[in-house]
């Protein structure tokens, strides 16, 4: 099964901040120097509102498309993360020593070569550079503290790709239309003058063609990570690189790691719905190189399959992209590459869609604050029936917590529980009174079925920034408020 690739470019017309959670620290936020696939996936999905409203189409977009990282361009040169494994003398005369290709090299008086963050290689030379960044100072009003952050300067272009299976023609059409001369937003602080980008579709083009792919039919290969990568072993644990699994993917009996040049990073993101970080994974950093030797010739089709599909975790978000490099052992020189940001036309006004979007975001935050304040008043004033035992309160609390995690439709589980328990009460009503149990079931049913806005004394038709409150939240968000109110009421009691 082959892949079809959609190439597109992103030009940031505003500064971009995609927080690098691995190296950021208190009072100082660092930014990634590229656009991660997870961020670009969110940008593209924002232009697919019609398809995302359909559950089947939504699942196809989320599971059948692989979003590659966006790496900077120097003019028309497509750049890649600088490969590791190179050392230079202290004179920095442009000559390099490759310690992966030549493990016996004499290293006295040498240090790691300065190759910037991105490069392109031609012949025996690495042409290197880095993206343009600038500092920005902000004030946290809540804590009354000043903090510094790095941002990508406006006027830079990035090349990225989306891979879909060849038979997914419908998905290919959706994604292509979402990229043609569109505007998108990436990163943080979007309502504060950051993250606005212009998107340009560049047709069908395989990724990283300029890197030079090694041919099959050889035992020794150089595996280069075009993005961060980490695999899982047979026990489901993050293990870095699993040579046994990689050998199976390459169609050989075994692989031996002869040499490597690597660094590691910690990858995690932020879940905006829950307001917390996602689980952290330790990965080999993009640019890491592994010299592998197989027990037999590696088939060309197996190398191509691994290159197309990637390896390891989070591949749909840009991780795990690998290349088998042909020219890596012959790289012996370096040269700085000219890199300049492009001039950005000054925008004199927001479009109507941008105005509406900012109004909607502001109204939603105001509504959330009103709801939270109303919840505080509700749990303080509306006492839970004293007849409800602590054990019953515990059961309700567990259901509320589970429903908040499970999302939309989870109230069906609660309704099923209520029906089952009421049936048991009817069967046993002659043996015991069970008044406390009935009170608990009545309370749980009222909290699940009654409209949460009505319960909190809020009018759904109330206009906030000209938008009715009921129009600001999706059904799953309303359900979250409902379950949060139940959880807070029981916890308070």
XYZ file of C-alpha atoms in Angstrom:
493
model
C 0.000 0.000 0.000
C 1.613 3.215 -1.191
C 1.395 6.732 0.154
C 0.296 9.968 -1.424
C 1.922 13.143 -0.114
C 0.487 16.646 0.047
C 3.173 19.338 0.175
C 2.355 22.780 1.541
C 4.112 25.857 2.883
C 3.322 28.003 5.891
C 4.425 31.622 6.119
C 4.000 33.170 9.549
C 2.810 36.745 9.173
C 2.815 37.132 12.951
C 5.391 35.889 15.491
C 4.840 32.268 16.527
C 5.159 30.710 19.984
C 5.041 26.912 20.231
C 6.295 26.310 23.763
C 9.190 23.900 24.182
C 8.059 22.373 27.471
C 11.261 20.343 27.757
C 13.592 23.333 28.287
C 11.193 26.083 29.444
C 11.477 27.099 33.075
C 9.787 29.384 35.563
C 9.598 32.914 34.186
C 11.165 31.908 30.878
C 9.328 30.228 27.977
C 11.360 28.743 25.130
C 9.853 28.109 21.709
C 10.389 25.240 19.284
C 12.327 26.209 16.168
C 9.995 24.250 13.915
C 6.242 23.681 13.607
C 5.373 20.254 15.086
C 2.975 17.979 13.228
C 0.516 18.043 16.132
C 0.263 21.836 15.872
C -0.135 21.752 12.094
C -2.811 19.073 12.408
C -4.828 21.436 14.617
C -4.366 24.255 12.103
C -5.590 22.128 9.181
C -8.497 20.653 11.160
C -9.677 24.188 11.950
C -10.331 24.552 8.197
C -12.325 21.294 8.101
C -15.257 22.234 10.330
C -17.853 20.611 8.071
C -16.049 17.255 7.974
C -15.203 17.321 11.688
C -18.905 17.653 12.517
C -19.431 14.150 11.071
C -18.063 11.489 13.454
C -17.023 9.043 10.707
C -15.240 11.716 8.690
C -13.637 13.050 11.861
C -12.176 9.652 12.727
C -10.827 9.262 9.204
C -9.064 12.629 9.391
C -7.589 11.875 12.822
C -6.463 8.305 12.100
C -5.765 8.040 8.363
C -3.608 11.143 7.831
C -0.009 11.626 8.998
C 1.036 15.233 9.585
C 4.773 15.852 9.189
C 6.661 18.568 11.041
C 7.117 21.908 9.299
C 10.798 22.758 8.813
C 12.145 26.152 7.686
C 13.121 27.035 4.133
C 16.117 29.123 3.081
C 14.940 30.656 -0.154
C 13.822 27.613 -2.130
C 16.013 25.203 -0.153
C 14.064 22.774 2.023
C 15.952 22.318 5.303
C 16.177 19.346 7.667
C 17.397 19.021 11.273
C 21.200 19.073 11.307
C 22.607 15.526 11.560
C 24.654 14.609 14.606
C 27.987 12.834 14.754
C 30.273 15.586 13.432
C 33.265 17.116 15.208
C 35.620 19.935 14.192
C 38.939 21.340 15.357
C 39.100 24.461 17.478
C 40.041 26.584 14.478
C 36.637 25.857 12.957
C 38.160 25.875 9.482
C 35.150 24.159 7.926
C 36.525 20.597 7.988
C 34.509 17.912 9.762
C 35.229 14.521 11.286
C 32.399 11.970 11.240
C 32.649 9.776 14.354
C 29.740 7.541 13.304
C 31.153 6.632 9.896
C 34.744 6.493 11.213
C 34.754 5.191 14.794
C 38.585 5.061 14.844
C 39.062 8.788 14.160
C 41.537 10.622 16.409
C 39.469 13.139 18.450
C 42.094 14.929 20.546
C 41.679 18.683 20.187
C 38.265 18.357 18.557
C 34.833 19.446 19.735
C 31.276 19.014 18.524
C 30.764 20.860 15.283
C 28.502 23.913 15.301
C 25.950 23.104 12.606
C 23.047 25.340 13.652
C 19.671 23.663 13.963
C 18.826 23.044 10.298
C 20.737 22.344 7.147
C 20.840 20.976 3.625
C 23.704 18.810 2.373
C 25.116 18.688 -1.138
C 28.070 16.599 -2.197
C 30.486 16.521 0.748
C 29.279 19.791 2.356
C 26.671 20.603 5.011
C 25.123 24.051 4.531
C 23.748 25.037 7.933
C 21.647 27.797 9.515
C 19.065 28.504 12.253
C 15.689 30.199 12.336
C 15.194 33.818 13.384
C 13.995 34.321 16.962
C 13.382 37.324 19.176
C 12.637 37.981 22.836
C 9.305 39.218 24.139
C 8.449 40.388 27.647
C 5.010 39.856 29.152
C 3.302 40.570 32.455
C 1.254 37.948 34.288
C -1.498 40.081 35.820
C -2.595 37.356 38.218
C 0.847 36.818 39.764
C 2.113 40.356 39.056
C 5.286 38.908 37.573
C 7.214 39.708 34.405
C 8.269 36.743 32.297
C 10.318 36.377 29.125
C 9.558 34.252 26.102
C 11.230 33.391 22.830
C 9.141 33.618 19.660
C 9.798 32.865 16.004
C 10.064 36.152 14.131
C 7.408 36.890 11.522
C 8.205 36.451 7.831
C 9.599 32.894 7.793
C 8.497 30.034 5.549
C 8.155 26.401 6.562
C 7.618 23.324 4.369
C 5.454 20.469 5.654
C 3.740 17.359 4.306
C 0.636 15.263 4.917
C 0.725 11.556 4.017
C -2.429 9.553 3.204
C -2.888 6.078 1.748
C -3.320 6.046 -2.036
C -6.892 4.731 -1.871
C -8.026 7.543 0.464
C -9.041 9.844 -2.396
C -11.866 11.484 -0.435
C -9.573 12.321 2.484
C -6.961 13.626 0.051
C -9.580 15.984 -1.430
C -10.623 17.365 1.973
C -7.050 18.040 3.046
C -6.093 19.645 -0.257
C -9.026 22.056 -0.107
C -8.140 22.945 3.492
C -4.674 24.080 2.354
C -5.353 26.126 -0.780
C -4.699 29.811 -0.081
C -6.006 29.597 3.473
C -5.255 31.450 6.692
C -4.447 29.455 9.821
C -3.250 29.914 13.389
C -0.552 27.942 15.179
C 0.899 27.993 18.667
C -0.045 29.974 21.755
C -1.285 33.541 22.425
C -3.377 33.638 19.261
C -5.585 36.415 20.582
C -2.542 38.546 21.461
C -1.044 39.021 18.022
C 0.716 35.662 17.623
C 0.404 32.646 15.380
C -1.304 33.906 12.210
C -0.038 32.137 9.085
C -0.759 31.950 5.375
C -0.978 28.474 3.875
C -0.070 27.613 0.279
C -0.654 24.207 -1.324
C 2.347 22.982 -3.334
C 0.879 19.886 -4.972
C 1.914 16.250 -4.664
C 5.557 15.870 -3.726
C 7.386 13.191 -1.689
C 9.108 14.584 1.412
C 12.833 15.154 1.841
C 13.836 14.158 -1.720
C 16.941 16.365 -1.586
C 18.373 14.333 1.322
C 19.438 11.461 -0.954
C 18.024 8.047 -0.038
C 20.255 4.995 0.227
C 19.565 2.087 -2.105
C 18.593 -1.353 -0.851
C 20.611 -4.518 -1.260
C 23.265 -3.644 1.328
C 23.871 -4.724 4.887
C 25.188 -1.492 6.394
C 22.874 1.548 6.535
C 22.768 4.938 8.252
C 19.388 5.569 9.879
C 18.722 9.303 10.286
C 15.843 10.696 12.347
C 13.997 13.415 10.426
C 11.877 14.012 13.560
C 11.885 12.987 17.214
C 11.456 9.240 17.620
C 10.885 6.624 20.288
C 9.652 3.033 19.936
C 7.788 0.699 22.265
C 9.156 -2.710 23.158
C 7.230 -5.979 23.376
C 5.944 -4.950 26.838
C 4.557 -1.626 25.627
C 7.307 0.399 27.314
C 9.045 3.382 25.704
C 12.512 2.045 24.851
C 14.159 4.407 22.392
C 15.059 2.040 19.549
C 13.993 -1.611 19.428
C 16.436 -3.420 17.129
C 14.412 -6.644 17.026
C 11.262 -4.900 15.874
C 13.206 -2.756 13.411
C 14.825 -5.897 11.979
C 11.380 -7.386 11.331
C 10.244 -4.186 9.635
C 13.336 -4.249 7.393
C 12.857 -7.923 6.539
C 16.150 -9.163 8.016
C 17.013 -11.656 10.734
C 18.859 -9.311 13.075
C 20.378 -5.825 13.332
C 23.483 -4.704 15.204
C 24.060 -1.128 16.321
C 27.650 -0.379 15.271
C 27.748 3.333 16.219
C 25.436 6.252 16.920
C 25.319 9.973 17.622
C 22.207 10.992 19.534
C 20.626 13.355 21.986
C 17.349 12.996 23.813
C 14.407 15.251 24.546
C 11.149 15.044 26.452
C 7.978 15.483 24.436
C 4.570 16.440 25.783
C 1.802 18.830 24.894
C -1.092 20.685 26.469
C -4.707 19.501 26.458
C -6.742 22.699 26.211
C -9.982 20.995 27.222
C -8.587 19.772 30.525
C -6.046 22.550 31.000
C -3.141 20.215 31.712
C -0.095 18.650 30.087
C -0.317 15.402 28.164
C 1.824 12.398 29.214
C 5.533 12.924 28.663
C 7.615 10.660 26.416
C 11.415 10.561 26.262
C 12.585 10.449 22.639
C 15.681 10.542 20.501
C 15.933 14.046 19.071
C 15.621 14.801 15.367
C 19.050 14.672 13.680
C 20.194 11.599 15.615
C 22.013 9.017 13.456
C 22.408 5.237 13.916
C 24.849 3.056 11.998
C 23.178 -0.335 11.626
C 24.480 -3.611 10.255
C 22.126 -6.428 9.230
C 22.839 -10.137 8.958
C 21.772 -10.043 5.289
C 21.098 -7.558 2.519
C 18.205 -5.235 3.348
C 15.508 -5.263 0.616
C 14.828 -1.956 -1.144
C 11.058 -2.317 -0.734
C 11.437 -2.809 3.043
C 13.537 0.354 3.380
C 10.979 2.275 1.325
C 8.117 0.943 3.448
C 9.821 2.000 6.700
C 10.610 5.409 5.245
C 6.990 5.933 4.198
C 5.333 4.620 7.364
C 7.867 5.792 9.946
C 8.581 3.978 13.206
C 7.648 4.373 16.845
C 4.949 6.381 18.613
C 3.057 9.576 17.726
C 3.653 9.139 13.983
C 0.357 10.860 13.132
C 1.753 13.981 14.849
C 5.040 14.103 12.941
C 7.223 11.875 15.126
C 9.054 8.774 13.932
C 9.983 9.963 10.417
C 13.259 8.342 9.313
C 15.565 8.362 6.305
C 18.294 5.984 5.164
C 21.078 8.325 4.051
C 23.359 7.573 1.139
C 25.714 10.551 1.383
C 26.149 10.707 5.186
C 29.559 8.910 5.337
C 30.983 11.289 2.722
C 30.087 14.563 4.482
C 33.338 16.232 5.513
C 32.846 20.007 5.242
C 30.518 22.691 6.492
C 29.500 26.113 5.269
C 27.084 28.725 6.644
C 23.881 29.146 4.648
C 22.290 32.546 4.065
C 18.950 32.766 5.853
C 16.776 35.872 5.949
C 13.186 36.587 6.938
C 10.804 37.993 4.355
C 9.079 41.341 4.546
C 5.516 41.229 5.843
C 2.836 43.555 4.581
C 1.260 45.549 7.393
C -2.330 44.515 7.990
C -4.553 47.513 8.580
C -7.679 45.717 9.764
C -9.051 42.393 10.879
C -11.381 40.458 8.617
C -14.963 39.942 9.753
C -14.263 36.255 10.411
C -11.325 37.194 12.652
C -13.443 39.726 14.534
C -16.217 37.148 15.026
C -13.698 34.549 16.194
C -12.149 36.874 18.767
C -15.569 37.959 20.025
C -16.602 34.331 20.368
C -13.415 33.466 22.315
C -13.874 36.457 24.637
C -17.571 35.686 25.205
C -16.796 32.052 25.982
C -14.222 32.964 28.634
C -16.656 35.436 30.232
C -19.404 32.784 30.244
C -17.044 30.229 31.852
C -16.279 32.649 34.683
C -20.005 33.263 35.258
C -20.682 29.524 35.324
C -17.848 28.875 37.805
C -19.093 31.654 40.083
C -22.656 30.283 39.891
C -21.351 26.805 40.785
C -19.645 28.141 43.896
C -22.913 29.697 45.034
C -24.898 26.556 44.232
C -22.745 24.101 46.196
C -22.715 26.436 49.196
C -26.486 26.978 49.279
C -28.050 23.756 47.939
C -27.394 21.126 50.600
C -27.385 17.429 49.756
C -30.147 15.412 51.450
C -28.765 14.308 54.816
C -30.408 10.870 54.341
C -27.952 10.034 51.588
C -25.206 7.918 53.115
C -21.515 8.527 52.525
C -21.221 5.273 50.560
C -23.922 6.439 48.133
C -22.207 9.803 47.783
C -18.991 7.965 46.937
C -20.709 6.006 44.157
C -22.131 9.204 42.668
C -18.738 10.913 42.892
C -17.091 8.062 40.985
C -19.718 8.252 38.244
C -19.251 12.018 37.958
C -15.467 11.718 37.647
C -15.730 8.913 35.101
C -18.256 10.881 33.030
C -15.926 13.894 32.866
C -13.162 11.704 31.460
C -15.325 9.624 29.098
C -16.992 12.653 27.491
C -20.199 12.899 25.477
C -22.605 9.982 25.859
C -21.334 9.011 29.304
C -24.674 10.001 30.876
C -26.120 6.884 29.234
C -23.968 4.840 31.607
C -25.412 6.742 34.575
C -28.979 6.343 33.304
C -28.379 2.613 32.923
C -27.155 2.454 36.507
C -30.246 4.353 37.708
C -32.633 2.017 35.862
C -30.898 -1.074 37.201
C -30.869 0.166 40.811
C -34.538 1.246 40.704
C -35.472 -2.202 39.408
C -33.613 -3.793 42.324
C -35.431 -1.493 44.773
C -38.796 -2.529 43.339
C -37.932 -6.201 43.806
C -36.772 -5.674 47.392
C -39.243 -3.035 48.606
C -41.012 -5.509 50.913
C -37.804 -6.522 52.675
C -36.420 -3.066 53.450
C -37.353 0.602 53.310
C -34.198 1.702 51.410
C -35.133 5.366 51.834
C -31.512 6.493 51.724
C -30.924 4.622 48.470
C -34.026 6.151 46.862
C -32.918 9.622 47.959
C -29.486 9.049 46.388
C -30.978 7.842 43.093
C -33.432 10.759 42.969
C -30.599 13.229 43.574
C -28.347 11.669 40.948
C -31.164 11.626 38.387
C -31.995 15.293 38.988
C -28.347 16.300 38.605
C -27.990 14.393 35.333
C -31.306 15.204 33.667
C -31.989 18.822 34.673
C -30.506 21.553 32.488
C -27.318 22.791 34.174
C -27.933 26.432 33.207
C -31.410 26.285 34.760
C -30.005 24.628 37.868
C -27.447 27.416 38.249
C -30.019 30.144 37.650
C -28.417 31.279 34.393
C -30.462 32.307 31.367
C -29.283 30.535 28.201
C -30.551 33.412 26.084
C -28.385 35.956 27.927
C -26.226 37.787 25.393
C -22.474 37.927 26.009
C -20.673 40.099 23.457
C -23.849 39.803 21.416
C -23.821 35.974 21.445
C -26.411 33.869 23.355
C -24.788 31.819 26.106
C -26.294 28.586 24.747
C -24.512 29.123 21.402
C -21.067 29.311 23.004
C -20.807 25.714 24.190
C -20.998 22.333 22.476
C -23.165 19.566 24.036
C -20.076 17.795 25.379
C -18.934 21.004 27.087
C -22.349 21.472 28.708
C -22.155 17.892 29.968
C -18.739 18.623 31.483
C -20.272 21.509 33.437
C -23.068 19.183 34.576
C -20.652 16.536 35.845
C -18.363 19.139 37.412
C -21.317 20.569 39.363
C -22.242 17.100 40.630
C -18.651 16.380 41.623
C -18.226 19.724 43.403
C -21.526 19.422 45.254
C -20.674 15.964 46.617
C -17.100 16.935 47.476
C -18.319 20.054 49.280
C -20.809 17.990 51.280
